[in-house]
XYZ file of C-alpha atoms in Angstrom:
431
model
C 70.217 64.517 26.644
C 71.306 66.169 23.421
C 73.374 64.159 20.915
C 76.394 66.276 21.910
C 75.900 65.489 25.595
C 75.612 61.771 24.796
C 78.878 61.934 22.851
C 80.586 63.754 25.718
C 79.393 61.100 28.185
C 80.658 58.343 25.875
C 84.119 59.967 25.792
C 84.073 60.241 29.599
C 83.167 56.557 29.902
C 85.972 55.580 27.510
C 88.373 57.681 29.612
C 87.281 55.823 32.757
C 87.948 52.522 30.981
C 91.383 53.699 29.878
C 92.287 54.697 33.444
C 91.393 51.232 34.848
C 92.155 48.848 31.973
C 91.980 45.658 34.063
C 88.417 46.301 35.214
C 85.655 44.868 32.955
C 83.911 47.477 30.832
C 80.411 46.427 31.877
C 81.278 46.871 35.562
C 82.762 50.298 34.851
C 79.714 51.299 32.824
C 77.366 50.227 35.624
C 79.331 52.315 38.139
C 79.521 55.239 35.693
C 75.739 55.378 35.274
C 75.035 54.794 38.968
C 77.002 57.948 39.714
C 74.978 59.831 37.067
C 71.414 58.870 37.830
C 70.189 61.866 35.851
C 71.040 59.925 32.667
C 67.820 58.224 31.556
C 67.435 54.710 30.170
C 67.348 55.727 26.514
C 70.433 57.902 26.917
C 72.274 55.103 28.724
C 71.567 52.716 25.881
C 72.727 55.239 23.260
C 75.931 56.059 25.159
C 76.716 52.371 25.758
C 76.043 51.511 22.115
C 78.591 54.103 20.961
C 81.207 52.964 23.473
C 80.757 49.282 22.639
C 81.088 50.007 18.897
C 84.431 51.654 19.621
C 85.555 48.740 21.810
C 84.775 46.302 18.984
C 87.039 48.269 16.615
C 89.654 49.435 19.139
C 92.848 48.078 17.568
C 91.935 49.191 14.053
C 90.953 52.676 15.197
C 94.238 52.966 17.095
C 96.115 51.889 13.977
C 94.411 54.558 11.858
C 95.071 57.297 14.419
C 98.725 56.321 14.888
C 99.116 56.173 11.096
C 98.681 59.966 11.018
C 101.089 60.405 13.980
C 98.499 61.160 16.639
C 97.931 59.657 20.075
C 94.749 57.515 20.244
C 92.942 59.230 23.116
C 89.282 58.415 23.904
C 88.246 61.656 22.201
C 90.149 60.766 19.026
C 88.845 57.196 19.080
C 85.292 58.567 19.127
C 86.126 60.988 16.303
C 87.819 58.284 14.207
C 84.832 55.961 14.682
C 82.598 58.785 13.488
C 84.756 59.233 10.380
C 85.109 55.578 9.386
C 81.681 54.240 10.389
C 79.339 57.123 11.265
C 76.051 56.561 13.050
C 73.594 57.835 10.448
C 74.532 61.262 9.088
C 76.631 62.464 11.981
C 78.577 65.646 11.406
C 81.347 66.282 13.959
C 80.798 70.044 13.700
C 77.276 69.519 15.027
C 78.542 67.503 18.015
C 81.957 68.932 18.951
C 80.585 72.426 19.610
C 82.029 73.357 23.004
C 78.571 74.375 24.143
C 77.077 73.278 27.459
C 77.594 69.501 28.044
C 79.133 69.121 24.560
C 82.754 68.193 23.770
C 85.072 71.079 22.931
C 85.268 72.139 19.303
C 87.690 70.346 16.979
C 91.258 71.561 16.782
C 93.038 71.870 13.458
C 94.878 68.507 13.782
C 91.650 66.786 14.836
C 89.813 68.145 11.820
C 92.627 66.923 9.558
C 92.395 63.496 11.186
C 88.665 63.378 10.498
C 89.115 64.491 6.887
C 91.837 61.890 6.270
C 89.796 59.031 7.740
C 86.376 59.972 6.436
C 84.777 57.149 4.418
C 87.838 54.942 4.737
C 87.305 51.178 5.100
C 87.780 50.051 8.697
C 90.300 47.388 7.635
C 93.317 48.336 5.509
C 95.624 45.963 3.570
C 98.653 47.321 5.448
C 97.255 46.373 8.864
C 98.962 43.521 10.713
C 96.649 40.496 10.720
C 96.118 40.559 14.483
C 95.098 44.234 14.293
C 92.715 43.619 11.400
C 91.130 40.736 13.337
C 90.978 42.691 16.626
C 92.934 40.166 18.722
C 96.123 40.367 20.800
C 99.260 39.488 18.813
C 100.182 36.588 21.115
C 96.696 35.053 20.839
C 96.502 34.925 17.041
C 98.442 31.621 16.620
C 96.250 29.943 19.235
C 93.079 31.084 17.489
C 94.474 29.892 14.160
C 95.057 26.497 15.781
C 91.436 26.430 16.948
C 89.681 27.610 13.785
C 92.120 27.039 10.944
C 90.838 28.412 7.647
C 87.581 29.468 9.295
C 89.318 31.945 11.600
C 88.298 35.179 9.875
C 84.642 34.154 9.600
C 84.548 33.062 13.250
C 86.121 36.302 14.487
C 83.817 38.361 12.292
C 80.865 36.683 14.022
C 82.410 37.537 17.396
C 82.425 41.215 16.418
C 78.660 41.256 16.152
C 76.267 42.094 18.963
C 75.199 39.246 21.218
C 71.610 38.122 21.267
C 69.424 38.425 24.346
C 68.275 34.923 25.260
C 65.976 33.749 28.013
C 65.516 30.324 29.563
C 61.930 29.455 30.415
C 61.698 28.130 33.967
C 59.700 24.894 33.678
C 59.133 24.962 37.437
C 56.738 27.843 36.801
C 55.734 27.820 33.140
C 56.353 26.446 29.647
C 57.632 28.051 26.448
C 54.287 28.929 24.816
C 52.923 30.424 28.054
C 56.104 32.401 28.790
C 56.287 33.661 25.228
C 52.684 34.835 25.378
C 53.306 36.553 28.722
C 56.264 38.451 27.267
C 54.376 39.460 24.153
C 51.511 40.737 26.325
C 54.041 43.223 27.717
C 55.244 44.196 24.254
C 58.351 41.975 24.217
C 58.560 39.870 21.054
C 60.317 36.521 21.408
C 61.111 33.527 19.203
C 61.845 29.972 20.300
C 65.527 29.058 20.133
C 66.472 26.330 17.682
C 68.879 24.341 19.876
C 67.825 24.745 23.495
C 64.445 23.153 24.332
C 63.778 25.890 26.906
C 65.065 29.021 25.174
C 63.472 32.212 23.881
C 65.372 34.788 21.838
C 64.347 38.427 21.907
C 64.446 40.915 19.080
C 67.009 43.542 20.083
C 67.764 44.855 23.543
C 64.620 44.989 25.639
C 63.963 45.860 29.315
C 63.345 42.270 30.400
C 64.189 42.667 34.070
C 61.309 45.066 34.600
C 58.633 42.793 33.099
C 56.325 40.579 35.165
C 57.514 37.354 33.494
C 61.045 37.961 34.775
C 60.104 39.273 38.214
C 57.900 36.242 38.831
C 60.680 33.797 37.919
C 58.953 32.561 34.766
C 62.056 33.373 32.690
C 65.744 33.842 33.426
C 68.352 35.620 31.270
C 70.733 32.947 29.969
C 72.518 32.573 26.633
C 71.345 29.605 24.585
C 74.849 28.142 24.733
C 74.812 28.191 28.524
C 71.424 26.464 28.430
C 72.950 23.709 26.300
C 75.612 23.137 28.955
C 72.735 22.511 31.399
C 71.265 20.086 28.867
C 74.592 18.247 28.618
C 74.588 17.578 32.365
C 71.351 15.595 32.226
C 70.445 16.190 35.880
C 67.219 14.359 36.743
C 64.796 14.120 39.703
C 66.239 12.381 42.740
C 69.906 12.862 41.802
C 72.648 14.327 43.956
C 74.213 17.117 41.887
C 77.192 19.399 42.508
C 77.762 22.732 40.779
C 81.430 23.061 41.725
C 82.094 26.596 40.367
C 78.567 27.939 40.717
C 79.185 31.685 40.825
C 75.774 33.370 40.913
C 74.133 29.966 40.258
C 72.822 30.468 36.705
C 73.365 26.822 35.786
C 72.240 25.701 39.260
C 68.853 27.201 38.395
C 68.744 25.252 35.137
C 69.662 21.973 36.821
C 67.038 22.473 39.544
C 64.525 22.862 36.734
C 65.510 19.623 34.970
C 65.415 17.894 38.385
C 61.863 19.198 38.909
C 62.966 20.462 42.332
C 63.495 16.853 43.480
C 66.826 15.546 44.653
C 69.636 17.700 46.013
C 71.955 20.317 44.479
C 74.953 21.887 46.146
C 76.200 25.163 44.645
C 79.853 25.734 45.584
C 82.178 28.631 44.951
C 85.253 30.285 46.419
C 83.533 33.709 46.378
C 81.081 34.482 49.162
C 79.624 37.577 47.406
C 78.842 35.511 44.304
C 77.091 32.857 46.373
C 75.180 35.490 48.313
C 74.081 36.980 45.003
C 72.515 33.627 44.099
C 69.988 33.746 46.953
C 67.567 36.133 45.270
C 67.746 34.252 41.951
C 67.036 30.896 43.597
C 64.118 32.332 45.516
C 62.631 34.060 42.474
C 62.877 30.848 40.431
C 61.099 28.812 43.120
C 64.099 26.535 43.681
C 64.085 24.743 47.043
C 66.316 21.711 46.471
C 69.592 23.684 46.407
C 72.027 24.634 49.130
C 75.139 26.801 48.937
C 78.618 26.003 50.214
C 81.633 28.305 50.360
C 84.869 26.521 49.469
C 87.732 27.572 51.750
C 91.293 26.380 52.219
C 91.526 23.376 54.537
C 87.811 22.636 54.195
C 86.980 18.964 54.916
C 83.605 19.259 53.230
C 84.772 17.744 49.929
C 86.675 14.887 51.591
C 83.564 13.830 53.487
C 81.529 13.734 50.268
C 84.038 11.883 48.125
C 82.395 9.708 45.475
C 78.844 10.734 46.414
C 77.462 12.833 43.531
C 75.610 11.549 40.463
C 76.496 14.647 38.470
C 79.295 17.168 38.954
C 79.491 20.321 36.849
C 82.834 22.084 36.583
C 82.017 25.429 34.967
C 85.664 26.381 35.036
C 87.149 29.882 35.240
C 88.465 30.684 31.777
C 89.591 33.416 29.391
C 86.005 34.073 28.258
C 87.030 34.189 24.590
C 83.602 32.812 23.697
C 81.880 35.883 25.149
C 83.658 38.561 23.105
C 80.360 39.623 21.504
C 79.217 40.714 24.975
C 82.610 41.752 26.326
C 84.724 43.130 23.460
C 87.003 44.813 25.988
C 88.093 41.377 27.240
C 90.223 41.044 24.093
C 92.161 44.135 25.121
C 92.689 42.982 28.711
C 93.652 39.338 28.112
C 97.351 38.543 28.652
C 99.299 35.406 27.835
C 100.086 34.997 31.530
C 96.348 34.917 32.239
C 95.942 31.911 29.959
C 98.869 30.084 31.557
C 97.510 30.666 35.048
C 93.974 29.683 34.079
C 94.932 26.408 32.411
C 96.835 25.349 35.538
C 93.840 26.273 37.698
C 91.415 24.426 35.412
C 93.408 21.200 35.638
C 93.568 21.440 39.429
C 89.831 22.105 39.756
C 88.963 19.173 37.495
C 91.094 16.780 39.519
C 89.511 17.946 42.768
C 85.990 17.713 41.386
C 86.560 14.259 39.905
C 86.988 12.800 43.394
C 83.404 13.796 44.180
C 81.815 11.797 41.337
C 80.306 8.465 42.379
C 81.182 5.310 40.411
C 78.945 5.325 37.357
C 78.321 9.065 37.743
C 79.270 11.841 35.368
C 81.342 14.997 35.370
C 80.767 17.784 32.833
C 83.647 20.184 32.292
C 82.567 23.448 30.657
C 84.090 26.787 29.645
C 82.952 29.866 27.747
C 86.217 29.733 25.796
C 87.010 28.722 22.220
C 90.707 27.938 22.841
C 91.951 24.370 22.563
C 94.308 24.928 25.472
C 91.299 25.364 27.766
C 89.054 22.797 26.114
C 90.119 19.711 24.193
C 93.701 19.807 25.451
C 92.475 19.937 29.044
C 90.235 16.912 28.509
C 93.003 14.889 26.857
C 95.340 15.626 29.775
C 92.650 14.928 32.403
C 91.744 11.541 30.926
C 95.439 10.590 30.861
C 95.698 11.444 34.581
C 92.358 9.862 35.503
C 91.894 6.563 33.655
C 88.676 5.809 35.601
C 86.946 8.454 33.452
C 86.019 8.319 29.778
C 84.039 10.479 27.365
C 80.473 9.292 26.899
C 79.500 7.577 23.667
C 76.911 9.158 21.342
C 74.111 6.976 22.703
C 74.977 8.142 26.216
C 74.324 11.830 25.506
C 71.138 13.101 27.132
C 68.250 13.774 24.773
C 67.893 17.396 25.962
C 70.793 18.055 23.578
C 69.940 18.183 19.842
C 71.087 15.045 17.987
C 74.641 15.257 16.711
C 75.588 18.344 18.735
C 77.876 16.351 21.046
C 80.695 14.895 18.965
C 82.639 12.170 20.811
C 81.179 13.376 24.103
C 82.171 17.002 23.522
C 80.102 20.050 22.571
C 81.809 22.971 20.810
C 79.632 26.040 20.167
C 80.605 29.243 18.341
C 78.707 32.429 17.416
C 79.186 31.777 13.689
C 78.081 28.155 13.615
C 75.427 28.104 16.325
C 74.471 31.770 16.937
C 75.303 31.375 20.627
C 78.226 32.484 22.737
C 81.293 30.298 22.375
C 80.964 27.365 24.775
C 82.680 24.038 25.306
C 81.418 21.070 27.314
C 82.890 17.599 27.774
C 80.694 14.848 29.240
C 82.736 12.222 31.094
C 81.614 9.130 32.966
C 83.365 7.431 35.851
C 83.725 3.661 35.622
C 81.212 1.669 37.638
């Protein structure tokens, strides 16, 4: 595709996102490219890169466009991005040509917009703080409560691009062998500094097509998510429950630390998500896991009360810790969403707690950075469930780096740990 055609496709993708604002951008992009199979891999990456840059600067670009009394359409957002932070030496006259597959030529007002914004700083002193920090107005006080004086640095880190991390599957390989296998296929990788099983790749690389991935030697998983697996401390012979398993990413990690011995049950309320786990489990060589669909009125949990050594509650959450990967989530998140999610999290924790055996452990985890979903939830849960307590430092499993779990809780952020934002609380039930 020509540069003009790529730009036109990016504007079309932004328009599709604007028309269905509650649908995640990555899902829309996948559908967009499936319907346009003529777009090759390199073109897809270039189009997505442009769109994701705009999503990361959405509120500020809107502010600039509205400042000159224009409506921030996808076309104008792309033009404003080109003016404020161009990709290389882009010239809009070379791209907005109106020729075949190219966007129409610039109108007079559009050219004036470009000229007024050209070489401006993305952030302006007159911007409201929430706009300058690219967060919803209602969320700013909650983020200030979480990060305090470090807020701007933390949010700046969340604007960056996420790393591509892999977890080496110890059921099939080890880190040196997996790293060598990747490098033999031209994929450079470095060992992660916190996870004992992680590899971090340089840039975006086609991992899913390489032999190491297809054979189950490695699995795509952020280092922070790997550390949640480490916090669980699942070991051979245990009975383990992944209560909100989804597509079973952490189930795979726990099966690995259990050396395929013992028993894991992966539960979820979504049948499609559980069905999607089948291929991953098979590829990883996992054979000590079963799946169970949670439905209303199900007696399954009652019959297994107090029977699991480890229970993971990977709770549904706002996903504020994943904004590097999903910058559009900032635009879609509503205050009502947070209120509904915190109520659901508390209910799920209480239900899951009944399944922990005396002396067993429950790990509550989110990919959120908000206190309302993390520390506040744990404080409230422990007040309702006095049989549980946070583990002491000497009770934290040695798969976690020393000192990472403070008072039984792990708090990860992109700025401090170069991972997604994750929270995990390790709680033990009285014997």
